[in-house]
Backbone as JSON, one array per atom type, in Angstrom:
{
  "sequence": "XXXXXXXXXXXXXXXXXXXXXXXXXXXXXXXXXXXXXXXXXXXXXXXXXXXXXXXXXXXXXXXXXXXXXXXXXXXXXXXXXXXXXXXXXXXXXXXXXXXXXXXXXXXXXXXXXXXXXXXXXXXXXXXXXXXXXXXXXXXXXXXXXXXXXXXXXXXXXXXXXXXXXXXX",
  "N": [[0.84, -1.17, 0.0], [0.35, 2.32, -0.52], [1.3, 5.45, 0.77], [-0.23, 8.29, -0.23], [-0.01, 11.49, -1.12], [-0.52, 12.94, -3.31], [1.36, 14.63, -4.2], [4.57, 15.27, -5.78], [6.66, 13.46, -4.84], [5.27, 11.28, -3.58], [3.71, 10.49, -5.7], [5.58, 9.63, -7.64], [6.63, 7.5, -6.19], [4.37, 5.85, -6.04], [4.0, 5.18, -8.76], [6.42, 3.88, -9.24], [6.25, 1.78, -7.38], [4.26, 0.31, -8.55], [5.6, -0.73, -10.71], [7.09, -2.62, -9.51], [5.33, -4.42, -8.42], [2.02, -5.12, -7.2], [-0.38, -2.69, -6.03], [-2.48, -2.4, -3.39], [-3.9, -0.43, -2.06], [-4.23, 3.09, -1.94], [-3.5, 5.55, 0.29], [-4.58, 8.52, 1.71], [-3.94, 11.26, 3.8], [-5.86, 13.51, 5.7], [-5.23, 16.06, 7.57], [-6.09, 18.51, 8.21], [-4.55, 20.23, 6.77], [-3.62, 23.06, 4.76], [-3.58, 22.5, 2.03], [-5.24, 20.32, 1.74], [-7.69, 19.72, 0.28], [-6.83, 19.97, -2.41], [-4.76, 18.06, -2.42], [-6.17, 15.68, -1.87], [-7.85, 15.57, -4.09], [-5.95, 15.34, -6.18], [-4.67, 12.94, -5.43], [-6.81, 11.14, -5.54], [-7.38, 11.27, -8.27], [-5.01, 10.18, -9.34], [-5.08, 7.59, -8.21], [-7.4, 6.69, -9.43], [-6.58, 6.76, -12.11], [-4.67, 4.72, -12.12], [-6.26, 2.67, -11.37], [-6.62, 1.92, -8.66], [-7.69, 1.28, -5.38], [-8.71, 3.96, -3.33], [-8.42, 5.74, -0.32], [-9.34, 8.13, 2.12], [-8.11, 9.31, 5.16], [-9.26, 10.96, 7.9], [-7.91, 13.26, 10.13], [-8.55, 15.36, 12.14], [-7.82, 16.32, 14.65], [-5.08, 16.54, 14.64], [-4.37, 18.96, 13.48], [-5.21, 20.59, 15.48], [-3.32, 20.41, 17.47], [-1.01, 21.6, 16.72], [0.99, 24.4, 15.74], [1.79, 24.91, 13.23], [2.46, 26.45, 10.05], [1.44, 25.01, 7.99], [-1.12, 24.23, 8.58], [-2.45, 26.36, 9.74], [-4.49, 29.06, 8.88], [-3.9, 31.76, 9.01], [-0.99, 33.78, 8.51], [1.96, 33.12, 6.55], [3.28, 30.61, 4.35], [6.64, 29.53, 4.54], [8.96, 30.63, 2.11], [11.81, 30.13, 1.01], [14.5, 31.64, -0.84], [16.09, 30.37, -3.8], [18.9, 30.44, -3.6], [19.2, 30.3, -0.88], [18.69, 27.74, -0.04], [20.75, 26.0, 0.61], [21.62, 26.9, 2.99], [21.96, 26.11, 6.24], [20.84, 27.42, 8.5], [18.64, 28.82, 7.47], [17.15, 26.71, 6.36], [16.56, 25.2, 8.65], [14.96, 26.99, 10.08], [12.84, 27.26, 8.3], [11.93, 24.6, 8.29], [11.05, 24.36, 10.95], [8.85, 26.04, 10.87], [6.97, 24.59, 9.45], [6.68, 22.16, 10.68], [4.99, 19.31, 11.8], [4.0, 17.64, 14.61], [5.25, 14.42, 14.9], [4.15, 13.57, 12.48], [4.81, 11.93, 10.15], [5.42, 9.56, 11.47], [2.96, 8.92, 12.64], [1.38, 8.68, 10.3], [2.59, 6.46, 9.06], [2.08, 4.46, 10.95], [-0.74, 4.37, 10.94], [-1.13, 3.64, 8.27], [0.08, 1.13, 8.4], [-1.79, -0.3, 9.88], [-3.89, -0.49, 8.03], [-2.47, -1.85, 6.04], [-1.83, -4.32, 7.25], [-4.43, -5.32, 7.62], [-5.17, -5.74, 5.01], [-3.46, -7.64, 4.24], [-1.01, -6.77, 3.23], [2.45, -6.43, 2.63], [4.06, -4.22, 2.85], [4.43, -0.69, 3.48], [4.57, 1.99, 1.43], [6.31, 4.94, 1.4], [6.59, 8.41, 0.6], [9.19, 9.62, 1.02], [12.13, 11.7, 0.71], [15.56, 12.45, -0.14], [16.23, 15.16, -0.1], [14.37, 16.43, 1.63], [14.97, 14.93, 3.85], [17.32, 16.0, 4.75], [16.54, 18.05, 6.35], [14.27, 17.3, 7.79], [13.88, 14.99, 10.3], [12.13, 12.83, 10.21], [12.04, 11.93, 7.63], [14.16, 10.5, 6.87], [16.29, 7.75, 5.79], [17.05, 6.29, 8.02], [15.0, 6.77, 9.84], [12.85, 5.53, 8.47], [13.78, 2.9, 8.5], [13.87, 2.4, 11.27], [11.15, 2.72, 11.9], [10.13, 0.58, 10.45], [11.3, -1.53, 11.88], [9.97, -1.26, 14.32], [7.37, -1.81, 13.46], [7.58, -4.47, 12.9], [7.17, -5.61, 15.33], [4.68, -4.69, 15.9], [2.81, -5.5, 14.07], [1.13, -8.35, 12.83], [1.91, -9.5, 10.43], [4.36, -8.42, 10.01], [4.8, -5.8, 8.73], [6.61, -3.79, 6.48], [8.45, -0.7, 5.96], [8.89, 1.18, 3.12], [10.96, 3.09, 1.02], [10.88, 3.66, -2.01], [11.83, 5.28, -4.06], [14.26, 7.74, -4.27], [14.99, 10.87, -5.03], [18.01, 12.29, -6.34], [19.99, 14.82, -4.82]],
  "CA": [[0.0, 0.0, 0.0], [1.14, 3.54, -0.7], [0.85, 6.73, 1.31], [-0.31, 9.11, -1.43], [-0.47, 12.86, -0.89], [-0.79, 13.58, -4.6], [2.53, 15.43, -4.55], [5.56, 14.66, -6.66], [7.37, 12.32, -4.25], [4.4, 10.11, -3.4], [3.27, 10.06, -7.04], [6.67, 8.84, -8.22], [6.7, 6.25, -5.44], [3.25, 5.02, -6.47], [4.3, 4.65, -10.1], [7.53, 2.93, -9.11], [5.75, 0.6, -6.68], [3.49, -0.48, -9.52], [6.53, -1.47, -11.58], [7.64, -3.69, -8.68], [4.28, -5.34, -8.0], [0.7, -4.51, -7.16], [-0.7, -1.8, -4.92], [-3.86, -2.68, -3.0], [-4.58, 0.75, -1.52], [-3.56, 4.38, -1.83], [-4.07, 6.17, 1.48], [-4.3, 9.96, 1.81], [-4.27, 11.78, 5.12], [-6.37, 14.88, 5.82], [-5.01, 16.48, 8.95], [-6.45, 19.92, 8.26], [-3.55, 21.03, 6.07], [-4.16, 24.02, 3.8], [-3.68, 21.9, 0.7], [-5.95, 19.03, 1.84], [-8.62, 19.48, -0.84], [-6.04, 19.75, -3.64], [-4.05, 16.79, -2.27], [-7.14, 14.6, -1.99], [-8.28, 15.55, -5.49], [-4.84, 14.81, -6.98], [-4.46, 11.53, -5.06], [-7.95, 10.38, -6.08], [-7.19, 11.18, -9.72], [-3.94, 9.22, -9.58], [-5.58, 6.26, -7.89], [-8.33, 6.35, -10.5], [-5.8, 6.49, -13.31], [-4.01, 3.42, -11.97], [-7.29, 1.72, -10.97], [-6.26, 1.5, -7.3], [-8.61, 1.76, -4.34], [-8.2, 5.15, -2.63], [-9.14, 6.06, 0.9], [-8.88, 9.3, 2.86], [-8.24, 9.2, 6.61], [-9.37, 12.3, 8.48], [-7.23, 13.4, 11.41], [-8.71, 16.78, 12.45], [-7.16, 16.65, 15.91], [-3.66, 16.83, 14.42], [-4.27, 20.4, 13.25], [-5.49, 21.27, 16.74], [-2.2, 20.34, 18.41], [0.19, 22.19, 16.13], [0.9, 25.8, 15.32], [2.48, 24.98, 11.96], [1.83, 27.22, 8.98], [0.79, 24.09, 7.06], [-2.53, 24.08, 8.93], [-3.03, 27.62, 10.18], [-4.83, 29.92, 7.75], [-3.19, 33.02, 9.12], [0.45, 33.63, 8.29], [2.32, 32.59, 5.24], [4.22, 29.51, 4.29], [7.97, 30.0, 4.22], [9.4, 30.45, 0.72], [13.2, 30.56, 0.89], [15.02, 31.82, -2.19], [16.9, 29.23, -4.26], [20.26, 30.54, -3.07], [19.17, 30.07, 0.57], [18.36, 26.35, 0.24], [21.91, 25.31, 1.17], [21.96, 27.56, 4.25], [21.31, 25.34, 7.32], [20.04, 28.28, 9.38], [17.39, 29.1, 6.78], [16.36, 25.48, 6.22], [16.05, 24.83, 9.97], [13.87, 27.92, 10.39], [11.74, 26.86, 7.42], [11.43, 23.32, 8.79], [10.32, 24.61, 12.2], [7.58, 26.7, 10.54], [6.03, 23.65, 8.85], [6.77, 20.9, 11.4], [3.79, 18.75, 12.43], [4.54, 16.64, 15.52], [5.16, 12.98, 14.62], [3.25, 13.37, 11.34], [5.13, 10.73, 9.36], [5.29, 8.39, 12.34], [1.53, 8.65, 12.73], [0.92, 8.21, 9.0], [3.09, 5.11, 8.84], [1.36, 3.54, 11.83], [-2.1, 4.22, 10.41], [-1.0, 2.85, 7.04], [0.39, -0.25, 8.78], [-3.07, -0.92, 10.26], [-4.56, -0.85, 6.78], [-1.65, -2.85, 5.35], [-2.03, -5.64, 7.87], [-5.8, -5.8, 7.37], [-5.24, -6.11, 3.59], [-2.37, -8.59, 4.03], [0.07, -6.13, 2.46], [3.72, -6.57, 3.33], [4.82, -2.99, 3.01], [3.89, 0.65, 3.31], [5.49, 2.8, 0.63], [6.22, 6.35, 1.79], [7.23, 9.3, -0.35], [10.28, 10.39, 1.6], [13.21, 11.97, -0.23], [16.82, 12.9, 0.48], [16.24, 16.61, 0.09], [13.66, 16.74, 2.88], [15.64, 14.24, 4.94], [18.38, 16.86, 5.26], [15.94, 18.98, 7.3], [13.25, 16.64, 8.6], [14.37, 13.67, 10.73], [11.17, 11.76, 9.9], [12.13, 11.63, 6.2], [15.45, 9.86, 6.65], [16.3, 6.29, 5.7], [17.15, 5.76, 9.38], [13.65, 6.8, 10.39], [12.08, 4.47, 7.8], [14.27, 1.61, 9.01], [13.42, 2.27, 12.66], [9.7, 2.51, 11.86], [9.95, -0.79, 10.01], [11.64, -2.42, 13.0], [8.86, -1.19, 15.28], [6.21, -2.48, 12.89], [7.8, -5.92, 12.99], [6.6, -6.01, 16.61], [3.33, -4.15, 16.03], [1.92, -6.1, 13.08], [1.27, -9.81, 12.76], [2.61, -9.89, 9.19], [5.64, -7.68, 9.99], [4.76, -4.79, 7.68], [7.85, -3.02, 6.3], [8.35, 0.64, 5.41], [9.77, 1.28, 1.96], [11.18, 4.33, 0.28], [11.32, 3.07, -3.27], [12.49, 6.23, -4.94], [14.82, 8.9, -3.59], [15.7, 11.69, -6.01], [19.3, 12.81, -5.94], [20.02, 16.27, -4.61]],
  "C": [[0.88, 1.23, 0.0], [0.48, 4.7, 0.03], [0.91, 7.72, 0.15], [-0.88, 10.48, -1.12], [-0.89, 13.53, -2.19], [0.34, 14.48, -5.04], [3.52, 14.62, -5.36], [6.18, 13.39, -6.07], [6.48, 11.09, -4.1], [3.88, 9.6, -4.74], [4.32, 9.2, -7.71], [6.78, 7.5, -7.51], [5.55, 5.32, -5.81], [3.56, 4.37, -7.82], [5.41, 3.61, -10.03], [7.08, 1.64, -8.42], [4.97, -0.3, -7.63], [4.4, -1.23, -10.49], [7.12, -2.67, -10.84], [6.61, -4.73, -8.27], [2.94, -4.65, -8.02], [0.57, -3.6, -5.94], [-2.17, -2.0, -4.61], [-4.63, -1.44, -2.55], [-3.66, 1.95, -1.57], [-4.26, 5.13, -0.7], [-3.62, 7.63, 1.56], [-4.77, 10.45, 3.17], [-4.76, 13.23, 5.02], [-6.26, 15.26, 7.28], [-5.27, 17.98, 9.11], [-5.43, 20.82, 7.57], [-4.22, 21.92, 5.02], [-4.44, 23.38, 2.44], [-4.52, 20.63, 0.68], [-6.85, 18.77, 0.64], [-7.88, 19.19, -2.13], [-5.32, 18.41, -3.58], [-5.0, 15.61, -2.48], [-7.6, 14.46, -3.44], [-7.19, 14.93, -6.37], [-4.63, 13.33, -6.7], [-5.59, 10.66, -5.62], [-7.81, 10.22, -7.59], [-6.1, 10.17, -10.08], [-4.4, 7.79, -9.31], [-6.56, 5.79, -8.97], [-7.6, 5.99, -11.78], [-5.18, 5.1, -13.28], [-4.98, 2.32, -11.53], [-6.95, 1.07, -9.61], [-7.3, 2.07, -6.34], [-7.94, 2.92, -3.59], [-9.06, 5.41, -1.41], [-8.49, 7.27, 1.57], [-9.13, 9.05, 4.35], [-8.22, 10.62, 7.18], [-8.79, 12.31, 9.89], [-7.34, 14.85, 11.89], [-7.99, 17.22, 13.72], [-5.7, 17.03, 15.72], [-3.44, 18.33, 14.18], [-4.47, 21.18, 14.55], [-4.29, 21.3, 17.68], [-0.91, 20.92, 17.84], [-0.06, 23.63, 15.72], [1.54, 26.0, 13.95], [1.72, 25.81, 10.92], [1.21, 26.32, 7.91], [-0.71, 23.99, 7.33], [-3.2, 25.38, 9.35], [-3.28, 28.53, 8.98], [-4.1, 31.26, 7.81], [-1.69, 32.78, 8.97], [0.74, 33.01, 6.94], [3.28, 31.42, 5.37], [5.6, 30.06, 3.95], [8.33, 29.69, 2.76], [10.84, 30.95, 0.58], [13.61, 30.7, -0.58], [15.94, 30.65, -2.53], [18.3, 29.26, -3.67], [20.33, 30.32, -1.56], [18.98, 28.59, 0.93], [19.53, 25.54, 0.81], [22.36, 25.92, 2.49], [21.22, 26.84, 5.38], [20.45, 26.19, 8.25], [18.67, 28.55, 8.76], [16.53, 27.83, 6.7], [15.81, 25.01, 7.57], [14.87, 25.72, 10.38], [12.63, 27.57, 9.56], [11.1, 25.57, 7.92], [10.59, 23.52, 10.05], [8.94, 25.22, 11.92], [6.53, 25.73, 10.0], [6.01, 22.28, 9.56], [5.42, 20.53, 12.01], [4.26, 17.6, 13.29], [4.22, 15.19, 15.11], [4.26, 12.65, 13.43], [3.57, 12.08, 10.59], [5.08, 9.46, 10.19], [3.83, 7.96, 12.46], [1.01, 8.07, 11.41], [1.35, 6.77, 8.74], [2.34, 4.1, 9.71], [-0.08, 3.33, 11.38], [-2.06, 3.36, 9.16], [-0.71, 1.39, 7.35], [-0.87, -0.99, 9.23], [-3.81, -1.38, 9.01], [-3.79, -1.97, 6.07], [-1.87, -4.23, 5.94], [-3.42, -6.18, 7.55], [-5.97, -6.26, 5.92], [-4.19, -7.17, 3.22], [-1.3, -8.04, 3.08], [1.35, -6.21, 3.29], [4.49, -5.29, 3.53], [3.96, -1.75, 2.83], [4.95, 1.42, 2.56], [5.25, 4.25, 0.96], [7.02, 7.2, 0.81], [8.3, 10.19, 0.26], [11.34, 10.64, 0.53], [14.41, 12.54, 0.49], [16.83, 14.38, 0.78], [15.55, 16.98, 1.4], [14.31, 16.05, 4.08], [16.77, 15.08, 5.54], [17.85, 17.79, 6.35], [14.98, 18.31, 8.27], [13.7, 15.24, 9.0], [13.42, 12.53, 10.39], [11.05, 11.5, 8.39], [13.39, 10.85, 5.87], [15.32, 8.36, 6.46], [16.37, 5.64, 7.09], [15.78, 5.72, 10.06], [12.8, 5.67, 9.79], [12.49, 3.1, 8.32], [13.8, 1.38, 10.44], [11.92, 2.02, 12.73], [9.4, 1.07, 11.43], [10.26, -1.79, 11.1], [10.52, -2.43, 14.03], [7.64, -1.94, 14.76], [6.35, -4.0, 12.9], [7.22, -6.46, 14.3], [5.12, -5.63, 16.72], [2.34, -4.74, 15.05], [2.19, -7.6, 12.99], [2.03, -10.26, 11.52], [3.9, -9.1, 8.97], [5.74, -6.73, 8.8], [6.08, -4.02, 7.67], [7.52, -1.62, 5.79], [9.35, 0.74, 4.29], [9.8, 2.7, 1.44], [11.73, 3.86, -1.07], [12.16, 4.01, -4.11], [12.99, 7.4, -4.12], [15.57, 9.75, -4.6], [17.03, 12.19, -5.47], [19.22, 14.3, -5.76], [21.33, 16.83, -5.1]]
}
């Protein structure tokens, strides 16, 4: 099964996962993010294109426990200039502005529930190296640790996969 936000990374991972086997479910999370409607629409269109079952999981409480600009209507999303993207001070400040507590950990655990119920052996997540430089929950180490935890939390030992990682 694939975590599908409808964005570039999860879309590429979905397409790549289909080259490696079948995908039983595309799961999209609505946690009150500003882009939720667009993400759901894009993910549903992709799932329809590939003839894959699509489901949206609503997590309204997640928006209630964070002050991130991803969910708050007031304030603007950070938009660093291209020349600032290699500046660790700028990227850390940008990351802090959009951080949602344990978002990817929560998403993976929810996806693992669905995966086990569908007898799927893996959850494919759209993590990438570029975001891993700033967000600890996008790293290969995080995916590996989540997979180790799922080995104890799921009867069929669901794994976490990052099939595609664009080079930076």
